[in-house]
Structures are given as C-alpha cells and as structure tokens.
CSV table of C-alpha atoms in Angstrom, one decimal:
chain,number,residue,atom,x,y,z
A,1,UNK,CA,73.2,14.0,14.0
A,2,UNK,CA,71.6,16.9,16.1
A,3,UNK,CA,72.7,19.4,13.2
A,4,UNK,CA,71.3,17.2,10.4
A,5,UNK,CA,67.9,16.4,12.8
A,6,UNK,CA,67.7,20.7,12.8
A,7,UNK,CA,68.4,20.8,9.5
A,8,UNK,CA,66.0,19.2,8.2
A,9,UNK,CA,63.2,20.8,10.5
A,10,UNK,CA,64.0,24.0,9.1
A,11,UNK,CA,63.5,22.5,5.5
A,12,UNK,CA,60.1,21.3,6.5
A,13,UNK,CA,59.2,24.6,7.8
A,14,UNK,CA,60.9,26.7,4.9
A,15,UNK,CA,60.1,25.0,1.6
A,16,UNK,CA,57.8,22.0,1.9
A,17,UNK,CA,54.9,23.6,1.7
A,18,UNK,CA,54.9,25.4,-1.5
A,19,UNK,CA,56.7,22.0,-3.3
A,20,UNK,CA,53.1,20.4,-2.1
A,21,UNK,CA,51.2,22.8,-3.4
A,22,UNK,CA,53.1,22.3,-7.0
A,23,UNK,CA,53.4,18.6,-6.7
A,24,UNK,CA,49.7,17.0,-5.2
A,25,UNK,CA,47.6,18.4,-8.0
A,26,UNK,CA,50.0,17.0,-10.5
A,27,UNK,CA,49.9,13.8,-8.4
A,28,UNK,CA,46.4,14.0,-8.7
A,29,UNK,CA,46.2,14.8,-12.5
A,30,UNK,CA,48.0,11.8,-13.4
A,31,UNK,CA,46.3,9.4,-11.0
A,32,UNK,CA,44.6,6.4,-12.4
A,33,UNK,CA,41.7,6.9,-10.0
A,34,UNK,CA,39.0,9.7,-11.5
A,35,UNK,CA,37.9,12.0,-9.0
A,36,UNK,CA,34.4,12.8,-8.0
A,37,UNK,CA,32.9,14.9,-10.6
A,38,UNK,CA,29.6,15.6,-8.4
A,39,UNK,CA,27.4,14.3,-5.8
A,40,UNK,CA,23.9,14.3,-5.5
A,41,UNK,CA,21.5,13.0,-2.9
A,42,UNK,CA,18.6,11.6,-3.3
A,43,UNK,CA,15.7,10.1,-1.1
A,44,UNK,CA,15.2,6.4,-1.3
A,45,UNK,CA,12.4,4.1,-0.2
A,46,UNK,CA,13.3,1.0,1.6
A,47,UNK,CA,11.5,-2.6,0.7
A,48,UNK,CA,8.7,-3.5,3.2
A,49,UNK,CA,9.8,-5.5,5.8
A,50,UNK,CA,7.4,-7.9,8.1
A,51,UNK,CA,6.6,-11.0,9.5
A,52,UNK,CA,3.7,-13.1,9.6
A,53,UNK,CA,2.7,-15.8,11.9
A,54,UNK,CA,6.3,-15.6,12.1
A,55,UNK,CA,7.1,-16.2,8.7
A,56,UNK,CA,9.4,-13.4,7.5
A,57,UNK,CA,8.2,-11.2,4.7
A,58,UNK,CA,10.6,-8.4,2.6
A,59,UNK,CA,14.0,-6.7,3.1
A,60,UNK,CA,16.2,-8.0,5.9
A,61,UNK,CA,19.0,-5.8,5.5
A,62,UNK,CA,19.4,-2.2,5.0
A,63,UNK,CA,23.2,-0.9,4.6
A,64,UNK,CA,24.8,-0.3,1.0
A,65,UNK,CA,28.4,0.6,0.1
A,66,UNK,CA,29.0,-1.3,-3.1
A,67,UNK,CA,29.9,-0.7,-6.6
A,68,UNK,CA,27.1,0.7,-8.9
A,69,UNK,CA,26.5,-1.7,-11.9
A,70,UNK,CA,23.7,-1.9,-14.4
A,71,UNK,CA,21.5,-5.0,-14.8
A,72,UNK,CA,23.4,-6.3,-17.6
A,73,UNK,CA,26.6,-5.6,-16.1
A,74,UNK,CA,26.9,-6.7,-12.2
A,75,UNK,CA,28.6,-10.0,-11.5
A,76,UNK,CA,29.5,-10.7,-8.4
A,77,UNK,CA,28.1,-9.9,-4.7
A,78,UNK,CA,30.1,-6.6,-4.4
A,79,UNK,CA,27.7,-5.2,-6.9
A,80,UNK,CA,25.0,-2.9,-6.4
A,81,UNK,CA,22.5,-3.5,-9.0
A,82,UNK,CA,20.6,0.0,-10.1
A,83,UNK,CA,17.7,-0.9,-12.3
A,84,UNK,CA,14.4,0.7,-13.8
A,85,UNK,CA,11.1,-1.2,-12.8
A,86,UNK,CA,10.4,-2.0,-16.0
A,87,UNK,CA,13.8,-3.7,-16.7
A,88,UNK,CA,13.3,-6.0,-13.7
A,89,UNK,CA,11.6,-9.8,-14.5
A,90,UNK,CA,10.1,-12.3,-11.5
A,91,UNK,CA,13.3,-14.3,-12.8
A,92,UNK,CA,15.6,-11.3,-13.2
A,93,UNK,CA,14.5,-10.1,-9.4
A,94,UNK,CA,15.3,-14.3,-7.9
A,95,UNK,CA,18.9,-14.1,-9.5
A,96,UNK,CA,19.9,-11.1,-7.9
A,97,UNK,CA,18.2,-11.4,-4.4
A,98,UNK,CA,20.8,-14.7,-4.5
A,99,UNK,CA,23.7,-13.3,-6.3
A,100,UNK,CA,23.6,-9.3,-6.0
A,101,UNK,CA,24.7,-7.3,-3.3
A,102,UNK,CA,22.3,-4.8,-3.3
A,103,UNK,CA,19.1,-3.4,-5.5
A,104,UNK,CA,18.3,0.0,-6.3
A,105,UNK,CA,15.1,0.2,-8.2
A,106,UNK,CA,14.0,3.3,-10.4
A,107,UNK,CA,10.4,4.0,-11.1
A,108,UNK,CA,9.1,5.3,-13.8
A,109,UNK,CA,8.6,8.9,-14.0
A,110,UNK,CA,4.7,8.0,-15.7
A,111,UNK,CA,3.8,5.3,-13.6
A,112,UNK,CA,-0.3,5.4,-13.9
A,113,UNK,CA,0.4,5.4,-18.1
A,114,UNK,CA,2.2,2.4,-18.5
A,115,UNK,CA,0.8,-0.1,-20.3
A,116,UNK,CA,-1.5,-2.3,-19.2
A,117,UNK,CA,1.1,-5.5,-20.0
A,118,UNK,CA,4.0,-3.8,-18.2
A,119,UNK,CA,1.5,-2.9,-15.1
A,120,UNK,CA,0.9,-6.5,-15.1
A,121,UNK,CA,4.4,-7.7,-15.0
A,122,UNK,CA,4.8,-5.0,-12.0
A,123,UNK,CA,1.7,-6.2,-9.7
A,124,UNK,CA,3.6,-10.0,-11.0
A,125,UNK,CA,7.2,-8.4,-9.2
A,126,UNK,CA,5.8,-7.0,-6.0
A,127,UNK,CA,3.8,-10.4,-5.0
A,128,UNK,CA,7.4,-12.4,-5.9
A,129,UNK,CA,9.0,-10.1,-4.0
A,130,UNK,CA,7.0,-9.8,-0.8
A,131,UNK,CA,6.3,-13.7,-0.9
A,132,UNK,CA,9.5,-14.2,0.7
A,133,UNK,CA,12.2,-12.5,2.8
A,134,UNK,CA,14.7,-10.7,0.5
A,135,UNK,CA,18.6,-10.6,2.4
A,136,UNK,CA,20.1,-8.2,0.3
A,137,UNK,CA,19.0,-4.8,0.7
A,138,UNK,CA,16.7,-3.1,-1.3
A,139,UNK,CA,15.5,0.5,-2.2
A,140,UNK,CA,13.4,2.3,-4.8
A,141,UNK,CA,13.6,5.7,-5.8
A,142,UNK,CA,11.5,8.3,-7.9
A,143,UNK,CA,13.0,9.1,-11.4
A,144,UNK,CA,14.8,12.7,-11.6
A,145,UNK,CA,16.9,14.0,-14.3
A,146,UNK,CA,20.1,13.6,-12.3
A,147,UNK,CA,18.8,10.2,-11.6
A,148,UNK,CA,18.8,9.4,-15.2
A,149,UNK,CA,21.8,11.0,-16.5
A,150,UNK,CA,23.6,8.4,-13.2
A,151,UNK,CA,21.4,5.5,-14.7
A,152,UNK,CA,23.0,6.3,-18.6
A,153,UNK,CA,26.4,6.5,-17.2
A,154,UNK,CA,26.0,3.4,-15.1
A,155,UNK,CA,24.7,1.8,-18.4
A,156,UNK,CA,27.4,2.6,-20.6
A,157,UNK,CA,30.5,1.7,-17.9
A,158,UNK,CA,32.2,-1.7,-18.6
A,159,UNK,CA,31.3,-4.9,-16.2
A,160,UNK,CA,34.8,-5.4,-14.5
A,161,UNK,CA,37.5,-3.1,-16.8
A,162,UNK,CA,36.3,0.2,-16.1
A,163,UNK,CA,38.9,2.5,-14.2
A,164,UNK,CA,36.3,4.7,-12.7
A,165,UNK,CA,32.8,2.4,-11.5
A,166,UNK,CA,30.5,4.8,-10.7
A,167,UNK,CA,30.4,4.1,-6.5
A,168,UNK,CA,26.6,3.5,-3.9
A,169,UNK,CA,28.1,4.4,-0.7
A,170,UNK,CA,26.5,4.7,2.4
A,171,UNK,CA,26.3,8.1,2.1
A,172,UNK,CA,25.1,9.1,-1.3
A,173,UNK,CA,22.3,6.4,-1.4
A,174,UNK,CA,21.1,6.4,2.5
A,175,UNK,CA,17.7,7.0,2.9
A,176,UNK,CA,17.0,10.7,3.9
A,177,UNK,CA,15.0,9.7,7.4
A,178,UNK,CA,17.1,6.6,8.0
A,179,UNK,CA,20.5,5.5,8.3
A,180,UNK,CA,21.2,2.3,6.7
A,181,UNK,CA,22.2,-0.7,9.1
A,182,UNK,CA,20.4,-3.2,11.1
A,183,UNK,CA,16.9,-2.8,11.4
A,184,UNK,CA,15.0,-3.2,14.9
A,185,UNK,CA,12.1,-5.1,15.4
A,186,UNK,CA,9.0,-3.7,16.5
A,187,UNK,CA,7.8,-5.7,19.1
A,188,UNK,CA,4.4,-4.0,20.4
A,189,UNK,CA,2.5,-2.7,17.6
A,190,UNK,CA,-0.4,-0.4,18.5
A,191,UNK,CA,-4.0,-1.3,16.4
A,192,UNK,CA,-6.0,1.7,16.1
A,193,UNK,CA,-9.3,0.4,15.5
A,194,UNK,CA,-12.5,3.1,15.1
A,195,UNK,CA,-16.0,2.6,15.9
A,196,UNK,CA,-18.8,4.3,15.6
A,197,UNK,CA,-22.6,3.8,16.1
A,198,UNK,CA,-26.3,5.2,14.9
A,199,UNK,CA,-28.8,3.5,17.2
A,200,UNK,CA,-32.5,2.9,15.6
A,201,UNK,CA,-35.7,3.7,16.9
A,202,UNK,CA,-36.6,2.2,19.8
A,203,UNK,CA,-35.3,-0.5,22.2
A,204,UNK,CA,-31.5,-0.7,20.9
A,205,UNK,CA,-30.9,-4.5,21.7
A,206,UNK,CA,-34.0,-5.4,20.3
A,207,UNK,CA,-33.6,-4.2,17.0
A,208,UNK,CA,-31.4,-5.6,13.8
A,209,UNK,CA,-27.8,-4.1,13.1
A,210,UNK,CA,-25.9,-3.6,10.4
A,211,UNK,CA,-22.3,-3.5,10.6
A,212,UNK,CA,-20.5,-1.2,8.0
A,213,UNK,CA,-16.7,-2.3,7.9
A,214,UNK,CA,-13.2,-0.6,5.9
A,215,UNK,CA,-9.8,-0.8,7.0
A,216,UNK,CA,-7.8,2.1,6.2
A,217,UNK,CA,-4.5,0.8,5.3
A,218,UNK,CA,-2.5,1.1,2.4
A,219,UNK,CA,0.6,-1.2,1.3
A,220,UNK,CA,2.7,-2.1,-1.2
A,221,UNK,CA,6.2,-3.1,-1.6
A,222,UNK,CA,7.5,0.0,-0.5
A,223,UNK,CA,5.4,1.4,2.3
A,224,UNK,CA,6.3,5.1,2.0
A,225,UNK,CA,5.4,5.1,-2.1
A,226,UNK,CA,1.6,3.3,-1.2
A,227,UNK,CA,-0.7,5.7,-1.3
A,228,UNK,CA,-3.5,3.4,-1.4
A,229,UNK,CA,-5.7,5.8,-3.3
A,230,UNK,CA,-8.1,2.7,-4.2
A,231,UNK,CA,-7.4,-0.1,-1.5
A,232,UNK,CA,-8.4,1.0,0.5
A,233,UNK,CA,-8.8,4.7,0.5
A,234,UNK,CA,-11.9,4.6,-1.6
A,235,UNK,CA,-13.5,1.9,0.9
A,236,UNK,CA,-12.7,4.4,3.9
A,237,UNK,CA,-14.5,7.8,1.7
A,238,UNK,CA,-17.5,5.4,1.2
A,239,UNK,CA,-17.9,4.6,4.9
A,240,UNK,CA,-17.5,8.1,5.6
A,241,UNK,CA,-20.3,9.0,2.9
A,242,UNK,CA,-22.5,6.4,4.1
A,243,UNK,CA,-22.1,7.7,7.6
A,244,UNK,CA,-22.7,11.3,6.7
A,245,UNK,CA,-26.0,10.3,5.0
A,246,UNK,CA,-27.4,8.0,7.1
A,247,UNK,CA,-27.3,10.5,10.2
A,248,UNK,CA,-28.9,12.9,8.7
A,249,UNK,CA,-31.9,10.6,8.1
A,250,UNK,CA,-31.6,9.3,11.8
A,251,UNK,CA,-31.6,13.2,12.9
A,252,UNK,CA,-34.9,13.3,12.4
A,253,UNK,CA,-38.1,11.1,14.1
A,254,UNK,CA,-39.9,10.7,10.3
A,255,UNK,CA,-36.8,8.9,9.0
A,256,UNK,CA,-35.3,7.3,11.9
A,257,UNK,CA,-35.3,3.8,10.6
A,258,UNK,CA,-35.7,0.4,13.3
A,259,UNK,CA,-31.8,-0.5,12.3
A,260,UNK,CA,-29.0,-0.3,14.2
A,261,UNK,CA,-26.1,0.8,12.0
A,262,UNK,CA,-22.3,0.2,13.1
A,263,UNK,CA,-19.4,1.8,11.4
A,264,UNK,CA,-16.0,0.1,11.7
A,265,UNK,CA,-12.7,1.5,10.3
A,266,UNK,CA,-10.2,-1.2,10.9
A,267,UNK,CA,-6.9,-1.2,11.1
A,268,UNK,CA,-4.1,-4.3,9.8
A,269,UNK,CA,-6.4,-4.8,6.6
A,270,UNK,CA,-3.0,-5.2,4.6
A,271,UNK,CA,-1.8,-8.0,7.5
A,272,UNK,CA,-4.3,-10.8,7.1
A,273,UNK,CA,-7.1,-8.5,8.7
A,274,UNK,CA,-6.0,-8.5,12.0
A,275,UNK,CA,-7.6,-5.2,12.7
A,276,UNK,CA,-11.0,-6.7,12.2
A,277,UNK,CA,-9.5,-10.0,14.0
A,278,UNK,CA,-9.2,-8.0,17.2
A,279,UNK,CA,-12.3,-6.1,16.8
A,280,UNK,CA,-14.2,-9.1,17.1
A,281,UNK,CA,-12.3,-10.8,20.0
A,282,UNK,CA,-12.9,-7.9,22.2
A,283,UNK,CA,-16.8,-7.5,20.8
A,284,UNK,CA,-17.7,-11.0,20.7
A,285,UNK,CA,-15.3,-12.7,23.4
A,286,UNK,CA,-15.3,-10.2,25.5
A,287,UNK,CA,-18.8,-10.0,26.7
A,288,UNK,CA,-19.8,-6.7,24.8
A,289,UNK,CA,-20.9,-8.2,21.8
A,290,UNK,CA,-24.4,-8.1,22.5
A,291,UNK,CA,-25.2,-5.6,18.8
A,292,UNK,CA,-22.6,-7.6,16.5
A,293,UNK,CA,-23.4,-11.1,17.6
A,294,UNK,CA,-26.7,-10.4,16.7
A,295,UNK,CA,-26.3,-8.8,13.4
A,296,UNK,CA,-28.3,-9.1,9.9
A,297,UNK,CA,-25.5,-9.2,8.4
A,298,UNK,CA,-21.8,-7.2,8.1
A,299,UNK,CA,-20.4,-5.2,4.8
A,300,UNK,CA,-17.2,-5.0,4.1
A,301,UNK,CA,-15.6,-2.3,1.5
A,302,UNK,CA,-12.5,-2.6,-0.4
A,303,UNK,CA,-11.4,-1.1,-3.4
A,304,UNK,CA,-14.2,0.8,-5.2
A,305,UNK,CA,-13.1,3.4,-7.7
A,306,UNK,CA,-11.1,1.8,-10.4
A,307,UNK,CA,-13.2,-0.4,-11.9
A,308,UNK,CA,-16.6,-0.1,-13.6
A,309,UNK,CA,-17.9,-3.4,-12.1
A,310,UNK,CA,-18.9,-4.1,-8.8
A,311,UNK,CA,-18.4,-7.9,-7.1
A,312,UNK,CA,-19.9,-9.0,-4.2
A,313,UNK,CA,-17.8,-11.8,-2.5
A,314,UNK,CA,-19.4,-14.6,0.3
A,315,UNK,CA,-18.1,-17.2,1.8
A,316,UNK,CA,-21.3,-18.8,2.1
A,317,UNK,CA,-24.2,-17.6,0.6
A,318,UNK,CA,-26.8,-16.6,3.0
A,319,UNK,CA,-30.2,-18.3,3.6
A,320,UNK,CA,-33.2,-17.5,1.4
A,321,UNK,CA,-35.1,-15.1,3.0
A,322,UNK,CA,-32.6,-13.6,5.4
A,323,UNK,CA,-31.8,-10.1,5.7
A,324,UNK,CA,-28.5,-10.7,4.0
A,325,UNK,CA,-30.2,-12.5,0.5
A,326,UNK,CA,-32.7,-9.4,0.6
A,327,UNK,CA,-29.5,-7.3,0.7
A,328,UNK,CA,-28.1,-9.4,-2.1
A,329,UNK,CA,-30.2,-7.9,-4.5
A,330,UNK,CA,-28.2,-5.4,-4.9
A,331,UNK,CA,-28.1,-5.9,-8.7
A,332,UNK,CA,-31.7,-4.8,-8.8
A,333,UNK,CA,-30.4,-2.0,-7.5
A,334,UNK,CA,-28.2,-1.3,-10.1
A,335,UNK,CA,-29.9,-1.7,-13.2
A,336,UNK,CA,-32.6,0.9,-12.4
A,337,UNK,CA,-30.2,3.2,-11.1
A,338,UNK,CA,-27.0,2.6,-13.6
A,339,UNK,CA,-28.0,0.0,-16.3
A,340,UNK,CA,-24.6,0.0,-16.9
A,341,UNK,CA,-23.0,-1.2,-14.0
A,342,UNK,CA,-22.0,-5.2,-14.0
A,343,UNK,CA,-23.0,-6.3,-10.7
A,344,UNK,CA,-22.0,-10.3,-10.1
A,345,UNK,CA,-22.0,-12.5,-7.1
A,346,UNK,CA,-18.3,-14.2,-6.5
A,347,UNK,CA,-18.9,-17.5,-3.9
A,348,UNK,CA,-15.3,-18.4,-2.3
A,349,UNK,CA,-14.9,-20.9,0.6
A,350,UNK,CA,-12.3,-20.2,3.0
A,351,UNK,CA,-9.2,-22.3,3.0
A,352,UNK,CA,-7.8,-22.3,6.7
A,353,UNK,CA,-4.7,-24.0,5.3
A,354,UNK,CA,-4.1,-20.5,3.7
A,355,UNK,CA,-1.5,-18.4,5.2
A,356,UNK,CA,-3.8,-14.9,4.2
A,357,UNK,CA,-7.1,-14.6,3.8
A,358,UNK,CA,-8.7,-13.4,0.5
A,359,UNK,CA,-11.5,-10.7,2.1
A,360,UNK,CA,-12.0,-9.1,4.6
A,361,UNK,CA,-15.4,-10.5,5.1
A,362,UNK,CA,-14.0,-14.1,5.8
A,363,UNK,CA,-12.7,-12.7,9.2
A,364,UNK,CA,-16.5,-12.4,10.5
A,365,UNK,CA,-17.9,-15.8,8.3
A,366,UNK,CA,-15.3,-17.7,10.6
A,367,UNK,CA,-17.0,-16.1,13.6
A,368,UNK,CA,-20.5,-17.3,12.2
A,369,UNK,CA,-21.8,-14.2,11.3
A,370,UNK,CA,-23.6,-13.4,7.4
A,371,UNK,CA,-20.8,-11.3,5.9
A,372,UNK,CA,-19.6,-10.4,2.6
A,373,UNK,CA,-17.3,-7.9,0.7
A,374,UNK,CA,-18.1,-5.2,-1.7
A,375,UNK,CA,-15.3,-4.6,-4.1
A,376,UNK,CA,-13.9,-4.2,-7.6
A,377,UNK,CA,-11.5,-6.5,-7.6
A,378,UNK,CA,-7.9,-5.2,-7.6
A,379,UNK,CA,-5.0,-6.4,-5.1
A,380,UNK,CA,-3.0,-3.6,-3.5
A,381,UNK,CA,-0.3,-2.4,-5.1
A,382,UNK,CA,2.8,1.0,-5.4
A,383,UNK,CA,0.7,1.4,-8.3
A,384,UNK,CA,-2.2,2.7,-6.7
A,385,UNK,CA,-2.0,6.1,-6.6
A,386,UNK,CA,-4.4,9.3,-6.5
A,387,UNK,CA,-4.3,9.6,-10.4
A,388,UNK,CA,-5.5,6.2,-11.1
A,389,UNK,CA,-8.7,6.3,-8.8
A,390,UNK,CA,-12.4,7.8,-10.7
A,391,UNK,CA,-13.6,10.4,-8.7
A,392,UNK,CA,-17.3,9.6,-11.0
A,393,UNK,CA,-16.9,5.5,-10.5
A,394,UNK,CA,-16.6,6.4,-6.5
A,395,UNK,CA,-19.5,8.8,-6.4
A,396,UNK,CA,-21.5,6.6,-8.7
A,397,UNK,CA,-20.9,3.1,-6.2
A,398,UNK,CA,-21.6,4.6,-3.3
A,399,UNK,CA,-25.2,5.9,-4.6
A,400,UNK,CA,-25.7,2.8,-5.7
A,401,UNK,CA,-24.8,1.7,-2.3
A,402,UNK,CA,-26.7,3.7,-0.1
A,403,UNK,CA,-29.7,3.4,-2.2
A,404,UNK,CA,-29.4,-0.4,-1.3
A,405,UNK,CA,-28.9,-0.1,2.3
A,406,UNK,CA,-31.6,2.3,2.8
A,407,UNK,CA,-34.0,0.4,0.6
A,408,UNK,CA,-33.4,-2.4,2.9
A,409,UNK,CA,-33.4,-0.4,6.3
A,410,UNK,CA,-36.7,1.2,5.2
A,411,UNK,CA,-37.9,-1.8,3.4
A,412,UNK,CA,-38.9,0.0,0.4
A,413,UNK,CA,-38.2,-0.9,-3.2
A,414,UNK,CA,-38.4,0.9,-6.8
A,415,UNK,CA,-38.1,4.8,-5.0
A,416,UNK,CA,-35.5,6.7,-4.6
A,417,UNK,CA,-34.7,7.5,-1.1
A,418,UNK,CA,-31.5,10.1,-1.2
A,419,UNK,CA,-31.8,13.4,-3.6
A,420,UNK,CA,-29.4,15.1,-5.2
A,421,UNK,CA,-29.8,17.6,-2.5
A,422,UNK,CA,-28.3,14.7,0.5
A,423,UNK,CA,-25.6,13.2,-2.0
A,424,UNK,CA,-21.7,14.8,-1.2
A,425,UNK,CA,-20.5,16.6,-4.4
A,426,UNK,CA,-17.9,15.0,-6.4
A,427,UNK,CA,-15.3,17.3,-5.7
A,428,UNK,CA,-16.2,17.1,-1.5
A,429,UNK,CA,-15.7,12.9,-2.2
A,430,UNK,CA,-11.8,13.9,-4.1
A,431,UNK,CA,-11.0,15.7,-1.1
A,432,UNK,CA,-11.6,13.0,0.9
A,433,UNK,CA,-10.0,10.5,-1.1
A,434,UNK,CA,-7.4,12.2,-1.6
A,435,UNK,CA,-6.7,12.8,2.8
C-alpha cells in the first residue's frame, strides 16, 4: 500500500500538471456556462431614503446580487429589473416594488429635451415613488455607451431559457462611494440655518423689518442627481442679489432707508420646512424675537427661473392698508417694468391635517406673522438641472423684485430706484446659480 501511496505522489508531481493545462480549457470550451466576456463598472445613485414624522419615505434596502432582466422579461423576485426612465409607468414602478427584486433605472442621456408629456410622466414617477417606502432596492444611473450596449443585450436575452443571463452582482453594480447592505440611520441631523441682518436708520427696535427668506436645498428622488438648479438654487442667487444691493444703498447716510431687512437661508426646505421651523422656535420662543415678532411682513423665494410668470402665494391675505397689501402690488410693479410678465395672487389655506406643507411661507402664517411666497410654480424634481434654469427670467425677477422692495422701503412709486450701473451682470448671477 505504501508503494502504491508513493506511486501515485510521484505521478502527481510528474505529469499532472501539464494533462491540466491540456484538459481545463477544453473543460471550459465545452461548458454550458458562458464566461465573462467583460466587466465594467459604473457609478450608481441610490433612491432617497427618509422618514417623516416617522413615516418612512424611499429605499429601505440597498444590496443587489440578482439576475439582470429587462422590464418585459423579469418574473420572479430573483430578478433585477434594469429599465430606462422613460419605460417605467406609476403602475409599472407599484408591480415591481411588490414583485421584483431589485431596480436599476437608466436616465436618459437628454434629459432637459424630453418632451414635455414624458417630463410629466417623470415628475408623476418620482412623487409615486417617494410617497411611500420602497423595500426593494433601488438605483439610477447615467446613460453611457457600455451602459446601452448591457441594456440591448439584456433586452434581447430570453425571460427564463437563456443559458447565459447577463448577472447584477454586488460588485459590478455597487455604488462607487458605498457598499451595498444595510443602511444606518442618522439619528442627529445637524440644521445649518444662516442669518444675516441690515439694520435701518435709527432706533433698531423701533423701526419695521422685513424678513427675506430661501432654503437652500435641493431634492429629488435620488439625492446625488438633484442639482436643484431652480428649487431652490435660483431662490438662494436672488437673496444673495437682493442682499448685495440693498447694502450698498444702506452704506451710505442719503439712502439708508427706516427698515430693518433680515436675510434668512434655511436649511430642511425639502423636509416640510423644518429649517424655517427651527428658526422661528429659537427667534420667537426663545426670547430673541424681538425684530421678527414684529415684522411687516416675511418673503419667501422658491423657484424663480423657469417660468415666465410670477405667483405670489398667502395663506391669508393681509389687511388693507398694511405693509404687506402695499407690498402686494407687486403687479404694478411689473407692468411698468416688464409688461410682459403675468403676475397673479394664489390664496391657499393651510390644511394642518396635511402631512407637508405646500410653501414655505405657511411655516410663519402658523406663527401669526403676514407672510407669503414668491414663486413660479414648479415642484422639485431630478429634472432640475443647470440647463433648464433662464439665466434672463432670473435676472429679470429679481429686478422686478428689488424694485418692489425698495419702492416700498423708500415709499416711493413710478421711479426707478436701482440703475443698470447697481444690477449684477447676467453672467455674475450664472455663476452663482450655478455654485
């Protein structure tokens, strides 16, 4: 036995090595599984995930490693569904969240161009999709030529029959700045709320204020993809514009206007305003709140480059006569300045029963002070990106804007306070945006 035991040692040692090298790539030739014929990686963007007044919102899972199917050809819960945005329906989207394993979602390479329709469908998928918490998990991804040539042979393998699925493993679809698996809670999140202040001429508590308010937020249903270009980047380059200009007046004792003006940039506008929630708990209940409790009246600005009209939302229309009906006028405004530009007046009551609030402005009407929000009227969305935002439309409100305030501060009417010499240039106002 000892022989045969040495034997065959010395046969492992002698020839076994070369018959491998003849025999596993024939073994592997005639496999029925196809090999790898190349890997790529790319970077994916996980679904937002949140909760709100403890109502979960979004993703609740992150790890993949399922088979790749197309939308028309998964089946069962060991499926990872890899669709294009614009093949994905409300109803589509509901039937795999409950049946799918997993959803990889392409956008479109031309995202701004789409047509108005499809964009519609899109802003229709992203409110279905954060309305309630998702248990699969859920990525997007930017389009790419190897993307597509993966999506084309994804759409052309069989359902079930196909000896070589194309594979999502953990690896070749991870996120590039996070590994897929259970997701922490954050428990403490920090609210970074700035203020700023130009004090009027004279005794500071005795005199009006103004409170000038834009959270700086964007969101969408992938946080890393909104840019927020419009909501609420072009409310935060307004506030800075208005700022700019209004301190140069103030710099000098022949324009230094009897107003206090407050500038707020709040933080949480995308989470039911709690930015502005916690401003005014630590202004108003917290014994400081001697200029804001006291205030004509507080502007809110949100979304202001996209659309040629301009809305101004209350919750309750102020009093006749007040500073905040004077303000109001704002349409006045307009048609000498830009005849063109539709200025309306949009009255909303806040529903408490409401799990979010509409406007930003509502956060101060509960709190009993004359607020309202100057907007355009478009929710926030992946969609808003740099292209889509007008550099001109931006430029264009916020003359309109200041010209307003200061008419109002200075209690002047029919003149033109700011010259082209104090108005930012356009292309000064796209850098800021853009930041």
């Amino acid at each position: 036995m000892l022989i045969e035991a040495d034997e065959l040692v010395e046969l492992f040692k002698g020839y076994l090595p070369y018959y491998l090298l003849i025999v596993l790539p024939i073994f592997i030739i005639i496999s029925p599984v196809c090999p790898v014929g190349a890997a790529h990686e790319f970077p994916v963007y996980r679904m937002q995930q949140y909760d709100l007044h403890g109502i979960p919102h979004g993703c609740r899972s992150a790890a993949v490693s399922l088979e790749a199917r197309s939308v028309s050809g998964w089946g069962t819960s060991r499926h990872c569904v890899i669709a294009r945005l614009e093949e994905l329906t409300v109803d589509r989207f509901r039937e795999i969240r409950a049946r799918a394993g997993a959803l990889l979602i392409v956008l479109p390479r031309d995202l701004p161009a789409r047509p108005d329709q499809e964009k519609q469908q899109i802003l229709e998928l992203e409110e279905t999709m954060l309305s309630q918490d998702v248990n699969i998990p859920v990525y997007f991804l930017q389009w790419s030529p190897n993307l597509q040539q993966i999506l084309e042979d994804v759409d052309t393998s069989f359902p079930c029959s196909t000896p070589c699925p194309p594979m999502a493993t953990r690896s070749s679809w991870a996120p590039t700045n996070q590994q897929p698996g259970l997701t922490t809670i954050i428990k403490r999140m920090v609210c970074c709320i700035l203020q700023g202040k130009l004090p009027g001429y004279g005794v500071e508590e005795k005199l009006p204020t103004i409170a000038l308010v834009a959270h700086y937020d964007s969101f969408g249903v992938a946080p890393e993809l909104a840019m927020g270009a419009d909501s609420n980047g072009s409310g935060v380059a307004m506030l800075m514009e208005l700022a700019r200009l209004f301190s140069q007046l103030y710099s000098s004792s022949k324009t230094h206007a009897r107003h206090n003006i407050v500038f707020v940039l709040s933080a949480m506008g995308k989470l039911n305003y709690l930015g502005s929630k916690k401003w005014l708990e630590d202004q108003l209940d917290g014994g400081d709140g001697g200029l804001i409790q006291d205030a004509s009246f507080v502007l809110c600005l949100d979304t202001l480059a996209s659309s040629d009209g301009l809305y101004l939302h209350v919750s309750k229309p102020p009093k006749e006569g007040s500073p905040g009906a004077h303000f109001l006028k704002l349409k006045s405004v307009s048609e000498t300045m830009s005849p063109s530009v539709a200025v309306e007046g949009v009255h909303k009551k806040i529903n408490l029963a409401e799990e979010v609030l509409a406007w930003e402005h509502e956060r101060y009407s509960i709190r009993r002070l004359p607020a309202f929000t100057l907007s355009s009227l478009k929710r926030a969305t992946i969609q808003d990106l740099v292209e889509t935002v007008d550099i001109d439309l931006l430029a264009r409100n916020t003359h309109i804007l200041v010209e307003s305030l200061a008419r109002h501060i200075y209690n002047l009417s029919a003149v033109h306070i700011f010259s082209s010499d104090y108005l930012v240039p356009k292309r000064s106002e796209s850098l800021l945006s853009n930041s």
